[in-house]
Amino acid sequence: MTRPMPRRRSAVPATLTLVLGVLLLSACAPNAASTDTAVAVRSTADECELSSTEAPSGTVVFDVTNDGTDATEFYVYAADGTTIIAEVENVGPGITRQVVVEAAAGDYVTACKPGMTGDGIRATFTVTD
Amino acid sequence: MLANFLIGLREGLEAALVVGILVAYLVRTDRRALLRQVWFGVGLAAGVSIGVGALLTLGPQGLSFEAQEIIGGVLSIAAVGLITWMIFWMGKTARYLKGNLENALENAIAVGKGAIIAMALLAVGREGLETALFLWAGITSAGSSLAPIAGASLGIATAVALGWLIFKGAVRLNLRVFFQWTGVFLIIVAGGVLAYGIHDLQEAGVLPGLDNLAFDASAAVPPGSVHGTILKGVFNFSAQTTVLQAVAWFAYVVPVMWLFVRMAFHSGPPAPRSSQVPSQAPSQVPATEPQRDLAAADA
């Protein structure tokens, strides 16, 4: 009964390769630059204020600040209101996190989700040519 | 402060519990030498996460939303594989311990070495990047207030403390009970990690059905509440669970639990039920019970 167990020495290299592979394959997005359009978002328990509801096409940077007491999330949906274009979770009270979107012209839907649940406080966001 | 504390707790809890159980297992089976691999994996995952988080926060390139979700999803599904392997590895090792098969035991250790690093690496690295990005956001907002980063750090520290408590509790259990119940617990945890990974891939648009909900319990279990945080942190329970997540959870948990229960509960005398049972359950071949491997619960 001294049957040797199968060897699995390759577990670590395999995992590392996987992690690095995923990192390399995944697309990067540029952080805020001076040519970008910055939109400040203020999320509270019952409000989702955007400094602008319009932006020219290109890189739009949403700076999401949580002024409430619950953790919040911010979503940018396509015009259908279900396809997620970008989102950020875990925006704790007093914290500002960025959502960067490469936006083509068209309508979008933004949503703050105080309490990290539900459909959120939604509004239409327009990207012009 | 409380909300940031709960985010830190939630992000750190599952990793702390899995690592706590892994360490308890190694200590119980007298393999303290392998603890070095655990801490190497934990350190590497934490270091890479914090480093990459800093690059993405402070550097010129951020990570696209899809990429972050795909990383989270793929790492989660890889973690499920390793946690499952760990469960059956622990169960298998228990059998070798019972049979006093030194040779086979040495092989089991050799097998474990690299995989232990991978185990610790993935347990911590899975949520590591999101946690690091959250912490860096807290640090960059520290100019206006230190409360968010203080709350988040306290949350993570609490998760680590709970992992340590699990370790302390686990080393007191008798070996058979330890293998049985940590196995059952880890299967539920792994099912949740799988569902979490599926949800990440659904959010990234890689898998369909993001809006096809199996149930919505967010009224009873608000994600921001203390019990919601603990359910999410330990079992990855999502108040709004999609049909695909639910199907994946059952398709994983039911067969794996069946296999594990058959192996760990039915392959010997019935499990001890009360404290009257002697600290070591009788083995099928009591005469060959190895002494050296029944590490005393002195840690």
JSON list of C-alpha atoms in Angstrom, two decimals, chain A:
[
{"chain": "A", "resi": 1, "resn": "MET", "atom": "CA", "xyz": [0.00, 0.00, 0.00]},
{"chain": "A", "resi": 2, "resn": "THR", "atom": "CA", "xyz": [2.96, 2.34, -0.43]},
{"chain": "A", "resi": 3, "resn": "ARG", "atom": "CA", "xyz": [1.49, 3.67, -3.63]},
{"chain": "A", "resi": 4, "resn": "PRO", "atom": "CA", "xyz": [3.18, 6.98, -4.42]},
{"chain": "A", "resi": 5, "resn": "MET", "atom": "CA", "xyz": [0.93, 9.95, -4.89]},
{"chain": "A", "resi": 6, "resn": "PRO", "atom": "CA", "xyz": [1.05, 11.73, -8.23]},
{"chain": "A", "resi": 7, "resn": "ARG", "atom": "CA", "xyz": [3.55, 14.55, -8.30]},
{"chain": "A", "resi": 8, "resn": "ARG", "atom": "CA", "xyz": [2.33, 18.05, -8.77]},
{"chain": "A", "resi": 9, "resn": "ARG", "atom": "CA", "xyz": [5.51, 20.03, -8.63]},
{"chain": "A", "resi": 10, "resn": "SER", "atom": "CA", "xyz": [4.31, 22.29, -11.40]},
{"chain": "A", "resi": 11, "resn": "ALA", "atom": "CA", "xyz": [1.61, 23.93, -9.26]},
{"chain": "A", "resi": 12, "resn": "VAL", "atom": "CA", "xyz": [3.59, 27.06, -8.46]},
{"chain": "A", "resi": 13, "resn": "PRO", "atom": "CA", "xyz": [5.01, 27.81, -11.92]},
{"chain": "A", "resi": 14, "resn": "ALA", "atom": "CA", "xyz": [1.60, 27.07, -13.39]},
{"chain": "A", "resi": 15, "resn": "THR", "atom": "CA", "xyz": [-0.10, 29.48, -11.01]},
{"chain": "A", "resi": 16, "resn": "LEU", "atom": "CA", "xyz": [2.47, 32.20, -11.53]},
{"chain": "A", "resi": 17, "resn": "THR", "atom": "CA", "xyz": [2.25, 31.81, -15.28]},
{"chain": "A", "resi": 18, "resn": "LEU", "atom": "CA", "xyz": [-1.51, 32.05, -15.04]},
{"chain": "A", "resi": 19, "resn": "VAL", "atom": "CA", "xyz": [-1.39, 35.20, -12.91]},
{"chain": "A", "resi": 20, "resn": "LEU", "atom": "CA", "xyz": [1.21, 36.90, -15.07]},
{"chain": "A", "resi": 21, "resn": "GLY", "atom": "CA", "xyz": [-0.51, 35.78, -18.24]},
{"chain": "A", "resi": 22, "resn": "VAL", "atom": "CA", "xyz": [-3.79, 37.25, -17.12]},
{"chain": "A", "resi": 23, "resn": "LEU", "atom": "CA", "xyz": [-2.08, 40.51, -16.15]},
{"chain": "A", "resi": 24, "resn": "LEU", "atom": "CA", "xyz": [-0.26, 40.77, -19.48]},
{"chain": "A", "resi": 25, "resn": "LEU", "atom": "CA", "xyz": [-3.23, 39.81, -21.59]},
{"chain": "A", "resi": 26, "resn": "SER", "atom": "CA", "xyz": [-5.54, 42.25, -19.90]},
{"chain": "A", "resi": 27, "resn": "ALA", "atom": "CA", "xyz": [-5.93, 45.66, -21.40]},
{"chain": "A", "resi": 28, "resn": "CYS", "atom": "CA", "xyz": [-4.74, 48.70, -19.54]},
{"chain": "A", "resi": 29, "resn": "ALA", "atom": "CA", "xyz": [-6.59, 51.95, -19.50]},
{"chain": "A", "resi": 30, "resn": "PRO", "atom": "CA", "xyz": [-4.86, 55.32, -19.27]},
{"chain": "A", "resi": 31, "resn": "ASN", "atom": "CA", "xyz": [-5.18, 57.17, -15.97]},
{"chain": "A", "resi": 32, "resn": "ALA", "atom": "CA", "xyz": [-6.33, 60.77, -15.90]},
{"chain": "A", "resi": 33, "resn": "ALA", "atom": "CA", "xyz": [-4.40, 63.08, -18.25]},
{"chain": "A", "resi": 34, "resn": "SER", "atom": "CA", "xyz": [-4.89, 66.80, -18.88]},
{"chain": "A", "resi": 35, "resn": "THR", "atom": "CA", "xyz": [-6.83, 66.26, -22.12]},
{"chain": "A", "resi": 36, "resn": "ASP", "atom": "CA", "xyz": [-9.41, 64.08, -20.42]},
{"chain": "A", "resi": 37, "resn": "THR", "atom": "CA", "xyz": [-12.80, 65.25, -19.33]},
{"chain": "A", "resi": 38, "resn": "ALA", "atom": "CA", "xyz": [-13.11, 65.04, -15.58]},
{"chain": "A", "resi": 39, "resn": "VAL", "atom": "CA", "xyz": [-16.53, 64.59, -14.04]},
{"chain": "A", "resi": 40, "resn": "ALA", "atom": "CA", "xyz": [-16.84, 64.84, -10.26]},
{"chain": "A", "resi": 41, "resn": "VAL", "atom": "CA", "xyz": [-19.42, 62.50, -8.77]},
{"chain": "A", "resi": 42, "resn": "ARG", "atom": "CA", "xyz": [-20.74, 63.01, -5.26]},
{"chain": "A", "resi": 43, "resn": "SER", "atom": "CA", "xyz": [-22.60, 60.03, -3.82]},
{"chain": "A", "resi": 44, "resn": "THR", "atom": "CA", "xyz": [-24.69, 60.31, -0.66]},
{"chain": "A", "resi": 45, "resn": "ALA", "atom": "CA", "xyz": [-27.50, 58.22, 0.83]},
{"chain": "A", "resi": 46, "resn": "ASP", "atom": "CA", "xyz": [-30.10, 59.74, -1.50]},
{"chain": "A", "resi": 47, "resn": "GLU", "atom": "CA", "xyz": [-28.19, 61.75, -4.10]},
{"chain": "A", "resi": 48, "resn": "CYS", "atom": "CA", "xyz": [-25.89, 61.09, -7.02]},
{"chain": "A", "resi": 49, "resn": "GLU", "atom": "CA", "xyz": [-24.60, 64.49, -8.17]},
{"chain": "A", "resi": 50, "resn": "LEU", "atom": "CA", "xyz": [-22.51, 64.72, -11.33]},
{"chain": "A", "resi": 51, "resn": "SER", "atom": "CA", "xyz": [-20.62, 67.94, -12.03]},
{"chain": "A", "resi": 52, "resn": "SER", "atom": "CA", "xyz": [-21.67, 67.53, -15.66]},
{"chain": "A", "resi": 53, "resn": "THR", "atom": "CA", "xyz": [-24.08, 65.25, -17.48]},
{"chain": "A", "resi": 54, "resn": "GLU", "atom": "CA", "xyz": [-22.35, 65.72, -20.81]},
{"chain": "A", "resi": 55, "resn": "ALA", "atom": "CA", "xyz": [-18.86, 65.18, -22.14]},
{"chain": "A", "resi": 56, "resn": "PRO", "atom": "CA", "xyz": [-17.09, 65.12, -25.50]},
{"chain": "A", "resi": 57, "resn": "SER", "atom": "CA", "xyz": [-16.13, 61.67, -26.77]},
{"chain": "A", "resi": 58, "resn": "GLY", "atom": "CA", "xyz": [-12.79, 60.37, -25.59]},
{"chain": "A", "resi": 59, "resn": "THR", "atom": "CA", "xyz": [-11.51, 59.63, -22.14]},
{"chain": "A", "resi": 60, "resn": "VAL", "atom": "CA", "xyz": [-13.97, 60.54, -19.41]},
{"chain": "A", "resi": 61, "resn": "VAL", "atom": "CA", "xyz": [-12.73, 60.29, -15.83]},
{"chain": "A", "resi": 62, "resn": "PHE", "atom": "CA", "xyz": [-15.32, 60.05, -13.08]},
{"chain": "A", "resi": 63, "resn": "ASP", "atom": "CA", "xyz": [-13.94, 60.98, -9.67]},
{"chain": "A", "resi": 64, "resn": "VAL", "atom": "CA", "xyz": [-16.40, 59.31, -7.35]},
{"chain": "A", "resi": 65, "resn": "THR", "atom": "CA", "xyz": [-16.46, 60.72, -3.83]},
{"chain": "A", "resi": 66, "resn": "ASN", "atom": "CA", "xyz": [-18.56, 59.12, -1.14]},
{"chain": "A", "resi": 67, "resn": "ASP", "atom": "CA", "xyz": [-20.08, 61.82, 1.10]},
{"chain": "A", "resi": 68, "resn": "GLY", "atom": "CA", "xyz": [-22.53, 59.39, 2.69]},
{"chain": "A", "resi": 69, "resn": "THR", "atom": "CA", "xyz": [-22.13, 57.05, 5.64]},
{"chain": "A", "resi": 70, "resn": "ASP", "atom": "CA", "xyz": [-22.61, 53.72, 3.79]},
{"chain": "A", "resi": 71, "resn": "ALA", "atom": "CA", "xyz": [-20.18, 52.28, 1.27]},
{"chain": "A", "resi": 72, "resn": "THR", "atom": "CA", "xyz": [-21.22, 53.05, -2.30]},
{"chain": "A", "resi": 73, "resn": "GLU", "atom": "CA", "xyz": [-20.63, 51.92, -5.88]},
{"chain": "A", "resi": 74, "resn": "PHE", "atom": "CA", "xyz": [-20.67, 53.83, -9.15]},
{"chain": "A", "resi": 75, "resn": "TYR", "atom": "CA", "xyz": [-21.67, 52.32, -12.50]},
{"chain": "A", "resi": 76, "resn": "VAL", "atom": "CA", "xyz": [-21.60, 53.53, -16.08]},
{"chain": "A", "resi": 77, "resn": "TYR", "atom": "CA", "xyz": [-24.04, 51.50, -18.17]},
{"chain": "A", "resi": 78, "resn": "ALA", "atom": "CA", "xyz": [-24.70, 51.48, -21.89]},
{"chain": "A", "resi": 79, "resn": "ALA", "atom": "CA", "xyz": [-27.95, 53.12, -23.01]},
{"chain": "A", "resi": 80, "resn": "ASP", "atom": "CA", "xyz": [-29.83, 49.87, -22.31]},
{"chain": "A", "resi": 81, "resn": "GLY", "atom": "CA", "xyz": [-29.15, 50.38, -18.60]},
{"chain": "A", "resi": 82, "resn": "THR", "atom": "CA", "xyz": [-27.91, 46.79, -18.09]},
{"chain": "A", "resi": 83, "resn": "THR", "atom": "CA", "xyz": [-24.60, 46.35, -19.94]},
{"chain": "A", "resi": 84, "resn": "ILE", "atom": "CA", "xyz": [-21.82, 47.55, -17.64]},
{"chain": "A", "resi": 85, "resn": "ILE", "atom": "CA", "xyz": [-19.30, 49.83, -19.36]},
{"chain": "A", "resi": 86, "resn": "ALA", "atom": "CA", "xyz": [-17.30, 50.41, -16.17]},
{"chain": "A", "resi": 87, "resn": "GLU", "atom": "CA", "xyz": [-17.86, 50.38, -12.44]},
{"chain": "A", "resi": 88, "resn": "VAL", "atom": "CA", "xyz": [-16.11, 50.82, -9.13]},
{"chain": "A", "resi": 89, "resn": "GLU", "atom": "CA", "xyz": [-17.09, 49.03, -5.94]},
{"chain": "A", "resi": 90, "resn": "ASN", "atom": "CA", "xyz": [-15.99, 49.56, -2.36]},
{"chain": "A", "resi": 91, "resn": "VAL", "atom": "CA", "xyz": [-16.06, 53.35, -2.31]},
{"chain": "A", "resi": 92, "resn": "GLY", "atom": "CA", "xyz": [-16.06, 53.79, 1.45]},
{"chain": "A", "resi": 93, "resn": "PRO", "atom": "CA", "xyz": [-17.22, 57.00, 3.14]},
{"chain": "A", "resi": 94, "resn": "GLY", "atom": "CA", "xyz": [-14.67, 59.79, 2.69]},
{"chain": "A", "resi": 95, "resn": "ILE", "atom": "CA", "xyz": [-12.91, 57.93, -0.12]},
{"chain": "A", "resi": 96, "resn": "THR", "atom": "CA", "xyz": [-12.57, 59.05, -3.76]},
{"chain": "A", "resi": 97, "resn": "ARG", "atom": "CA", "xyz": [-12.08, 56.44, -6.46]},
{"chain": "A", "resi": 98, "resn": "GLN", "atom": "CA", "xyz": [-11.77, 56.82, -10.21]},
{"chain": "A", "resi": 99, "resn": "VAL", "atom": "CA", "xyz": [-13.71, 55.24, -13.03]},
{"chain": "A", "resi": 100, "resn": "VAL", "atom": "CA", "xyz": [-12.11, 55.77, -16.45]},
{"chain": "A", "resi": 101, "resn": "VAL", "atom": "CA", "xyz": [-14.24, 55.28, -19.55]},
{"chain": "A", "resi": 102, "resn": "GLU", "atom": "CA", "xyz": [-13.19, 55.45, -23.19]},
{"chain": "A", "resi": 103, "resn": "ALA", "atom": "CA", "xyz": [-16.52, 56.81, -24.36]},
{"chain": "A", "resi": 104, "resn": "ALA", "atom": "CA", "xyz": [-17.82, 56.96, -27.92]},
{"chain": "A", "resi": 105, "resn": "ALA", "atom": "CA", "xyz": [-20.63, 59.40, -28.72]},
{"chain": "A", "resi": 106, "resn": "GLY", "atom": "CA", "xyz": [-24.01, 58.25, -27.48]},
{"chain": "A", "resi": 107, "resn": "ASP", "atom": "CA", "xyz": [-26.20, 57.97, -24.43]},
{"chain": "A", "resi": 108, "resn": "TYR", "atom": "CA", "xyz": [-25.11, 56.26, -21.24]},
{"chain": "A", "resi": 109, "resn": "VAL", "atom": "CA", "xyz": [-26.69, 55.65, -17.86]},
{"chain": "A", "resi": 110, "resn": "THR", "atom": "CA", "xyz": [-24.82, 56.47, -14.64]},
{"chain": "A", "resi": 111, "resn": "ALA", "atom": "CA", "xyz": [-25.77, 55.07, -11.26]},
{"chain": "A", "resi": 112, "resn": "CYS", "atom": "CA", "xyz": [-24.63, 55.50, -7.66]},
{"chain": "A", "resi": 113, "resn": "LYS", "atom": "CA", "xyz": [-25.51, 52.58, -5.41]},
{"chain": "A", "resi": 114, "resn": "PRO", "atom": "CA", "xyz": [-25.31, 53.71, -1.77]},
{"chain": "A", "resi": 115, "resn": "GLY", "atom": "CA", "xyz": [-25.40, 50.60, 0.42]},
{"chain": "A", "resi": 116, "resn": "MET", "atom": "CA", "xyz": [-24.03, 48.66, -2.60]},
{"chain": "A", "resi": 117, "resn": "THR", "atom": "CA", "xyz": [-27.42, 47.26, -3.49]},
{"chain": "A", "resi": 118, "resn": "GLY", "atom": "CA", "xyz": [-30.39, 47.83, -5.75]},
{"chain": "A", "resi": 119, "resn": "ASP", "atom": "CA", "xyz": [-30.66, 49.60, -9.09]},
{"chain": "A", "resi": 120, "resn": "GLY", "atom": "CA", "xyz": [-29.09, 52.74, -7.73]},
{"chain": "A", "resi": 121, "resn": "ILE", "atom": "CA", "xyz": [-29.77, 56.42, -8.32]},
{"chain": "A", "resi": 122, "resn": "ARG", "atom": "CA", "xyz": [-29.71, 56.66, -12.10]},
{"chain": "A", "resi": 123, "resn": "ALA", "atom": "CA", "xyz": [-29.34, 59.45, -14.63]},
{"chain": "A", "resi": 124, "resn": "THR", "atom": "CA", "xyz": [-28.65, 59.76, -18.32]},
{"chain": "A", "resi": 125, "resn": "PHE", "atom": "CA", "xyz": [-25.18, 60.83, -19.40]},
{"chain": "A", "resi": 126, "resn": "THR", "atom": "CA", "xyz": [-24.58, 62.07, -22.94]},
{"chain": "A", "resi": 127, "resn": "VAL", "atom": "CA", "xyz": [-21.32, 61.84, -24.83]},
{"chain": "A", "resi": 128, "resn": "THR", "atom": "CA", "xyz": [-21.14, 64.16, -27.85]},
{"chain": "A", "resi": 129, "resn": "ASP", "atom": "CA", "xyz": [-18.96, 63.98, -30.94]}
]
